[in-house]
Amino acid sequence: MSPKSTALVVGGGIGGLGSAALLGKRGFEVTVLEKNALLGGRANYFEADGFRFDMGPSWYLMPDVFEHFFALLGERVEDHLDLQRLDPSYRIAFRGTDLEVDMFSDLDRDVETFERLEPGSGQALRTYLDSSAEQYAIAIDQFMYRNHDSFFDFIDRKTAVQGRQLHVFENMHKYISRSFSTDTVQKILEYQLVFLGSSPYNTPALYNIMSHIDFNMGVFFPRGGIYSIIQALEAIGTKHGVTYRTGAPVAQILSDGGKATGVRLESGEVLHADLVISNADMAHTETELLEKQDRTYSARYWSKKTLAPSAFILYLGLKGRVPSLTHHNLAFGQDWKRSFGQIFDSPAWPDDPSYYVCAPSRTDESTAPEDHENLFVLVPVAPGLPMSDADIATYRRRTLDLLAADFDVPDLESRIVFERTYTSRDFSADYNAYGGSALGLAHTMKQTAFRPNNISKRLSNLYYVGASTNPGIGMPICLISAELAYKRIIGDTSSGPLPV
């Protein structure tokens, strides 16, 4: 009996865990090496004073992708996750007005809301979402689950025709403005781009598919929190023989004769393998873990890339309930374009920020002590923004003042019984995040079509998964990246999802 092929996965984020489970099921002997004490990467969590906080991702979207991925592993999502569809999906407060709206991912109800905000926009929303659904199907079938090695992979007859239907050369704001005229409605259809770490003014209009994901597919929450997804992938991997080592930071990816041969840990321990998959931040992998001759991308290459925003985060435990909040809440500033400019064009602390509040205890009371509320408050800020302790203290005060006013949270400061701040400095320290980005590379026009590839040009058996390679940012998208790397390894060149 021949020995099993061996694989090392550097980094235990969702893409790395997905890759490990797929290879384990295939029969590989797989070891996941994670620098932190817990698996999960940015999808981490912590507990304190009776509160349980998901630290990063908090939206469960694209349930079809999760269902497909679990099916690839011979599993059912419902056997691992207790999903609840949120009702409403989210609440939006518009600063400078008395307007507050709830969106339900229920087309009839959402059409009524749009009609109130912009007469005539209800039918426009139906038409827009029909097109968005069609474009989502094209993206899934021809682009998202397909490995691309050159520009010519995009220009065969079928993909060229379908690619034009995706409006890849038009930005989202211009595309939305053709169908919707009011600032209010445009913002509702553009906010999803924050999930992609991008601005509506430089993101290709193909990402109108996010509206299909939002309005047509619904927003869900797994009871126990987002970290339950990580625990499910770990359990499935364990079932297939995957070994997990936490507290095991990698210092170097080793090579010999143009092949990756294993890794050296910071402890000095050397591990050998037939192939290596890096789920670590890709810029970190290329500039820190590989010798210069083994790098596909130089430090100069990364310095020219547009990063997704970082985040100023407050984890708050409050005494008493906050009925003015639902599970997901968004506050929109008045000058949308200026706010995006302060993130992408002229980095500065946003003076009229849009921000997000997750209150999971509104859905799952186990995330907070009785008669308390668990809040995750996230303000997108420019990556690499200089920040002193004084800056952080000042912006904390600014954020709390806005939260209290935008969502009518009385006596906010006096009700805080637990507080933790998390900034770009933490993203860099905890996840080796280039520039302190919370997400990776932004989905700009150029970086959507030409993201760093998921296979090394220098080492024949080194692969990449995660948010900075194809197809991009987000938990379900990182699962697709795991499937794409797996396709590389098994020699599958198909364009759509693998059959289950």
XYZ file of C-alpha atoms in Angstrom:
500
model
C 0.000 0.000 0.000
C 1.504 3.341 -1.063
C 1.822 6.101 1.544
C -0.688 8.926 1.553
C 0.171 12.216 -0.103
C 0.815 14.878 2.511
C -0.327 18.483 2.657
C 0.402 21.369 4.983
C -2.091 24.224 5.300
C -0.585 27.452 6.628
C -3.348 29.330 8.451
C -6.632 28.112 9.872
C -9.039 30.652 8.444
C -12.202 29.501 6.713
C -10.411 29.001 3.386
C -7.659 26.948 4.994
C -10.116 24.824 6.955
C -12.165 24.234 3.828
C -9.072 23.187 1.865
C -7.958 20.850 4.643
C -11.345 19.134 4.828
C -11.515 18.640 1.045
C -8.008 17.158 0.894
C -8.632 15.014 3.961
C -11.735 13.566 2.336
C -9.668 12.936 -0.809
C -7.259 10.820 1.221
C -4.423 13.269 1.871
C -2.668 13.358 5.207
C -3.292 16.994 6.157
C -1.948 19.201 8.928
C -3.253 22.722 9.542
C -0.792 25.128 11.170
C -2.372 28.135 12.887
C -0.360 30.870 14.607
C -3.108 31.849 17.041
C -4.588 29.939 19.959
C -7.853 29.322 18.087
C -8.691 28.295 14.548
C -10.793 30.621 12.419
C -8.548 33.445 11.271
C -10.585 36.637 11.193
C -13.676 34.546 11.979
C -12.526 34.320 15.577
C -14.360 34.816 18.861
C -13.737 35.554 22.519
C -15.665 35.349 25.774
C -15.549 37.810 28.661
C -17.746 38.567 31.655
C -20.547 36.346 30.391
C -20.530 37.798 26.847
C -19.541 35.883 23.699
C -18.334 38.020 20.801
C -17.776 36.951 17.201
C -14.751 39.071 16.362
C -14.988 39.441 12.591
C -17.537 38.215 10.037
C -21.109 38.434 11.285
C -23.346 38.047 8.190
C -24.359 34.588 6.959
C -25.052 35.150 3.257
C -25.030 32.982 0.114
C -26.528 29.901 1.763
C -26.310 28.089 -1.580
C -22.515 28.225 -1.431
C -22.418 26.806 2.090
C -24.861 24.050 1.112
C -22.782 23.126 -1.921
C -19.512 23.098 0.009
C -20.873 20.948 2.816
C -22.343 18.587 0.204
C -18.883 18.280 -1.394
C -17.743 16.996 1.980
C -20.630 14.532 2.152
C -22.399 16.611 4.802
C -25.581 18.650 5.273
C -25.473 22.185 6.636
C -28.498 21.517 8.843
C -26.660 18.698 10.621
C -24.001 21.161 11.776
C -25.597 24.629 11.943
C -28.872 25.802 13.469
C -29.696 28.574 11.016
C -32.309 31.213 11.693
C -33.519 33.518 8.946
C -33.477 37.063 10.294
C -36.664 39.118 10.238
C -35.950 41.904 9.542
C -32.719 41.217 7.711
C -31.348 44.568 8.895
C -32.287 48.099 9.951
C -30.941 51.324 8.451
C -30.779 54.732 10.089
C -30.146 57.761 7.850
C -28.225 60.430 9.734
C -29.579 63.960 9.526
C -33.137 62.702 9.075
C -35.810 60.956 11.117
C -35.854 58.145 8.578
C -35.303 54.577 9.696
C -36.184 51.580 7.516
C -36.184 47.815 7.928
C -35.391 45.493 5.023
C -36.793 41.964 5.103
C -35.503 40.021 2.081
C -39.214 39.682 1.332
C -39.771 41.242 -2.072
C -43.343 42.410 -1.572
C -42.493 44.125 1.716
C -39.260 45.607 0.383
C -41.021 46.907 -2.739
C -43.472 48.763 -0.476
C -40.528 50.338 1.361
C -38.873 51.431 -1.886
C -42.155 52.953 -3.108
C -42.371 55.051 0.064
C -38.791 56.239 -0.371
C -38.932 56.850 -4.126
C -42.289 56.589 -5.924
C -41.978 54.276 -8.905
C -38.913 52.500 -7.581
C -40.825 49.403 -6.470
C -41.210 48.014 -9.991
C -37.677 49.172 -10.764
C -36.485 47.060 -7.824
C -38.277 43.982 -9.193
C -36.672 44.480 -12.597
C -33.272 45.187 -11.060
C -33.404 42.044 -8.917
C -34.496 39.876 -11.861
C -31.385 41.028 -13.701
C -29.251 40.596 -10.582
C -30.437 36.992 -10.222
C -29.596 36.237 -13.856
C -26.154 37.768 -13.471
C -25.544 35.820 -10.262
C -26.239 32.569 -12.135
C -23.760 33.567 -14.851
C -21.133 34.544 -12.289
C -21.475 31.241 -10.443
C -21.448 29.113 -13.593
C -18.715 30.837 -15.594
C -16.546 32.954 -13.333
C -16.582 32.398 -9.580
C -15.890 28.650 -9.660
C -13.393 28.829 -12.514
C -9.622 29.070 -12.300
C -8.186 31.710 -14.624
C -4.541 31.734 -15.660
C -4.468 34.524 -18.235
C -6.602 37.181 -19.841
C -7.399 34.731 -22.642
C -9.392 32.601 -20.195
C -11.936 35.428 -20.138
C -12.376 35.820 -23.884
C -13.617 32.542 -25.236
C -16.919 33.112 -27.013
C -19.186 32.063 -24.152
C -17.457 33.961 -21.357
C -16.994 37.034 -23.553
C -20.714 37.211 -24.295
C -21.723 36.522 -20.699
C -19.033 38.805 -19.303
C -20.581 41.752 -21.142
C -23.872 40.980 -19.416
C -22.131 41.465 -16.055
C -21.271 45.147 -16.716
C -17.641 44.690 -15.699
C -16.540 48.038 -17.166
C -19.110 50.234 -15.405
C -19.001 51.244 -11.763
C -21.784 50.379 -9.353
C -22.897 53.921 -8.610
C -23.366 54.751 -12.274
C -25.183 51.474 -12.892
C -27.590 51.925 -9.966
C -28.200 55.590 -10.834
C -29.700 54.553 -14.175
C -32.630 52.894 -12.363
C -32.892 54.773 -9.043
C -32.671 58.541 -8.590
C -32.805 59.247 -4.862
C -29.786 59.246 -2.611
C -31.649 57.154 -0.039
C -32.483 54.257 -2.347
C -29.067 54.327 -3.991
C -27.425 53.924 -0.599
C -29.583 50.894 0.237
C -28.407 49.208 -2.960
C -24.773 50.211 -2.549
C -24.043 49.443 1.100
C -23.375 45.740 0.353
C -20.112 46.771 -1.288
C -18.698 47.268 2.191
C -18.709 43.444 2.414
C -16.296 43.512 -0.539
C -14.127 46.207 0.982
C -14.892 48.569 -1.877
C -16.525 51.843 -2.880
C -19.512 52.126 -5.248
C -17.447 54.611 -7.231
C -14.660 52.160 -8.145
C -16.338 48.735 -7.917
C -17.509 47.076 -11.145
C -21.261 46.842 -11.609
C -21.096 43.056 -11.810
C -21.363 43.222 -8.013
C -25.017 44.148 -8.353
C -25.244 40.387 -7.721
C -24.913 41.362 -4.051
C -28.472 42.687 -4.235
C -29.710 39.257 -5.332
C -27.809 37.720 -2.432
C -29.344 40.238 -0.014
C -32.928 40.731 -1.209
C -33.685 37.365 -2.840
C -31.663 34.861 -0.810
C -32.048 36.263 2.684
C -29.843 36.904 5.717
C -29.301 34.148 8.282
C -27.655 33.615 11.654
C -26.254 30.346 13.011
C -27.220 29.983 16.665
C -24.123 29.930 18.781
C -22.552 32.528 16.512
C -20.479 32.646 13.351
C -17.740 30.674 15.087
C -20.011 27.626 14.892
C -19.130 27.512 11.169
C -15.457 27.187 12.103
C -16.275 24.461 14.603
C -18.292 22.595 11.958
C -15.440 22.680 9.423
C -12.983 21.552 12.097
C -15.251 18.646 13.055
C -15.663 17.561 9.435
C -11.917 17.787 8.866
C -11.261 15.737 11.989
C -13.636 13.099 10.651
C -11.375 12.864 7.590
C -8.152 12.667 9.557
C -7.022 16.301 9.464
C -4.604 17.312 12.234
C -4.863 20.825 13.683
C -1.992 22.557 15.428
C -2.662 25.926 17.016
C 0.001 28.170 18.494
C 2.228 27.048 15.605
C 3.325 30.127 13.625
C 5.182 29.419 10.380
C 8.454 31.240 9.799
C 9.276 29.997 6.288
C 7.928 27.944 3.408
C 10.769 25.673 2.321
C 11.624 24.813 -1.271
C 13.988 22.711 -3.316
C 14.329 22.525 -7.076
C 11.343 24.717 -7.809
C 9.009 22.818 -5.469
C 7.665 23.618 -2.030
C 8.917 20.917 0.311
C 7.389 21.962 3.628
C 7.674 24.640 6.283
C 9.829 25.720 9.174
C 7.971 26.886 12.271
C 9.131 29.795 14.383
C 10.077 27.195 16.990
C 12.612 25.769 14.531
C 10.658 22.590 13.836
C 10.679 21.503 10.190
C 7.702 19.741 8.595
C 7.845 18.186 5.117
C 4.948 17.701 2.701
C 4.096 16.962 -0.919
C 2.231 20.252 -1.245
C 1.652 23.454 0.719
C -1.455 25.633 0.777
C -1.128 29.082 2.311
C -4.213 30.607 3.875
C -2.068 33.217 5.580
C -2.404 36.794 4.338
C -1.061 36.535 0.803
C 1.167 39.591 0.993
C 2.658 38.211 4.217
C 3.216 34.822 2.570
C 4.956 36.329 -0.430
C 7.087 38.927 1.333
C 7.860 37.159 4.632
C 7.457 33.387 4.306
C 9.127 32.857 0.914
C 12.735 33.393 -0.084
C 13.112 36.130 -2.685
C 13.689 33.710 -5.560
C 10.454 31.863 -4.705
C 8.183 34.903 -4.735
C 5.613 35.440 -7.458
C 4.860 38.974 -6.286
C 7.327 41.568 -5.026
C 6.926 44.030 -2.168
C 6.510 46.748 -4.833
C 3.579 44.824 -6.319
C 1.745 44.865 -2.985
C 2.517 48.525 -2.353
C 0.595 49.454 -5.508
C -2.537 47.495 -4.593
C -5.759 49.015 -3.266
C -6.546 47.523 0.108
C -9.987 47.006 1.533
C -10.697 49.157 4.580
C -9.478 48.446 8.041
C -11.935 48.772 10.885
C -12.336 50.588 14.161
C -14.264 48.092 16.283
C -15.873 48.327 19.700
C -17.031 45.159 21.444
C -19.536 46.360 24.030
C -21.431 44.597 26.786
C -24.375 46.716 27.930
C -26.554 46.466 31.010
C -30.199 46.372 29.977
C -31.797 45.615 26.627
C -31.767 47.890 23.559
C -35.111 47.413 21.752
C -34.270 50.103 19.189
C -31.755 47.708 17.610
C -32.350 44.601 15.552
C -29.719 41.922 14.842
C -27.987 43.844 12.003
C -28.044 47.648 11.965
C -26.519 50.183 9.594
C -26.121 53.914 10.086
C -25.491 55.915 6.901
C -23.698 59.239 6.957
C -24.981 62.114 4.858
C -22.043 62.684 2.489
C -21.587 59.178 1.080
C -18.946 60.094 -1.492
C -16.834 62.083 0.978
C -16.879 59.191 3.454
C -15.628 56.721 0.844
C -13.009 59.273 -0.187
C -11.693 59.411 3.381
C -11.200 55.635 3.235
C -9.793 55.149 -0.270
C -8.567 58.470 -1.698
C -7.436 60.833 1.062
C -7.057 58.702 4.200
C -8.449 60.373 7.309
C -10.648 59.545 10.263
C -14.178 59.747 8.792
C -15.910 62.844 10.123
C -19.406 61.654 9.136
C -18.929 57.888 9.159
C -21.280 55.202 8.071
C -20.974 52.248 10.412
C -22.445 48.886 11.365
C -23.811 47.507 14.635
C -24.410 43.816 15.238
C -26.579 42.971 18.247
C -26.603 39.139 18.203
C -28.230 39.024 21.632
C -31.415 40.294 19.948
C -31.542 36.848 18.274
C -29.486 34.588 20.522
C -29.710 35.443 24.222
C -26.856 33.038 25.006
C -24.405 35.660 23.712
C -24.980 37.893 26.766
C -25.978 37.587 30.416
C -29.654 37.933 31.245
C -30.991 41.475 30.758
C -27.813 42.533 28.925
C -26.982 43.293 25.294
C -24.010 42.277 23.196
C -22.932 44.888 20.619
C -20.288 44.706 17.899
C -19.753 48.200 16.457
C -17.634 48.524 13.305
C -16.574 51.742 11.586
C -14.722 51.251 8.264
C -11.529 53.318 8.207
C -8.609 53.670 5.843
C -6.018 50.882 6.024
C -2.675 52.036 7.362
C -4.228 55.084 9.001
C -1.848 56.382 11.684
C -3.461 56.077 15.082
C -2.188 57.034 18.483
C -3.814 56.055 21.759
C -5.237 59.574 21.851
C -6.729 59.124 18.358
C -8.360 55.877 19.454
C -9.808 57.457 22.597
C -11.170 60.398 20.612
C -12.786 58.194 17.982
C -14.226 55.907 20.621
C -16.057 58.902 22.062
C -17.184 59.996 18.601
C -18.492 56.507 17.782
C -20.417 56.149 21.036
C -22.009 59.570 20.575
C -23.153 58.649 17.062
C -24.473 55.259 18.177
C -26.496 56.804 20.979
C -28.004 59.404 18.650
C -28.523 57.333 15.486
C -30.250 54.433 17.250
C -31.676 56.136 20.326
C -29.621 54.302 22.937
C -30.076 56.313 26.149
C -27.365 56.505 28.824
C -25.036 54.461 26.639
C -21.772 55.266 28.381
C -23.078 54.518 31.867
C -24.508 51.151 30.743
C -21.227 49.734 29.432
C -20.120 46.858 31.669
C -17.599 45.371 29.235
C -15.586 47.051 26.490
C -12.778 46.109 24.139
C -11.384 48.134 21.233
C -9.902 46.531 18.113
C -8.063 48.437 15.370
C -5.782 48.010 12.374
C -2.884 47.469 14.773
C -4.633 44.346 16.041
C -5.427 43.068 12.543
C -1.725 43.323 11.712
C -0.580 41.661 14.926
C -3.162 38.870 15.028
C -3.491 37.996 11.350
C -0.368 39.451 9.689
C -2.828 41.611 7.742
C -1.028 43.738 5.184
C -1.628 47.423 5.968
C -3.916 46.408 8.811
C -6.733 45.724 6.345
C -9.727 43.959 7.848
C -10.478 42.121 4.602
C -7.570 41.976 2.139
C -7.524 43.381 -1.404
C -10.454 45.575 -2.395
C -12.677 44.592 -5.322
C -11.796 47.536 -7.537
C -12.362 47.397 -11.299
C -8.820 46.169 -11.968
C -8.456 43.949 -8.903
C -11.639 42.049 -9.656
C -10.400 40.794 -13.024
C -6.756 40.500 -12.031
C -6.502 39.294 -8.447
C -3.311 37.476 -7.462
C -3.612 33.914 -8.722
C -4.068 30.944 -6.417
C -1.053 29.049 -7.679
C 2.594 30.029 -7.391
C 4.489 30.799 -10.580
C 7.769 29.859 -8.894
C 6.978 26.743 -6.848
C 5.039 24.005 -8.597
C 3.125 22.726 -5.574
C 2.382 25.918 -3.621
C -1.240 27.101 -3.614
C -3.132 30.003 -2.069
C -6.596 30.320 -0.568
C -8.347 33.207 1.126
C -9.613 36.705 0.527
C -6.659 38.112 -1.421
C -6.746 35.505 -4.176
C -9.579 34.334 -6.429
C -12.458 34.916 -6.227
C -12.217 37.372 -3.311
C -13.600 38.575 0.008
C -16.195 36.995 2.291
C -16.742 33.693 4.106
C -18.640 31.910 1.300
C -16.236 33.321 -1.277
C -13.299 31.952 0.711
C -14.969 28.521 0.616
C -15.093 28.884 -3.171
C -11.373 29.752 -3.076
C -10.778 26.472 -1.228
C -12.651 24.611 -3.952
C -10.651 26.408 -6.654
C -7.342 25.410 -5.057
C -8.647 21.858 -4.709
C -9.524 21.867 -8.421
C -5.928 22.831 -9.177
C -4.600 19.977 -7.105
C -6.836 17.303 -8.641
C -6.477 18.674 -12.186
C -10.089 19.749 -12.681
C -10.488 22.554 -15.238
C -14.289 22.907 -15.196
C -15.948 26.325 -14.964
C -18.729 25.640 -12.478
C -19.028 24.073 -9.030
C -17.758 20.517 -8.686
C -20.492 17.877 -8.837
C -21.547 16.426 -5.483
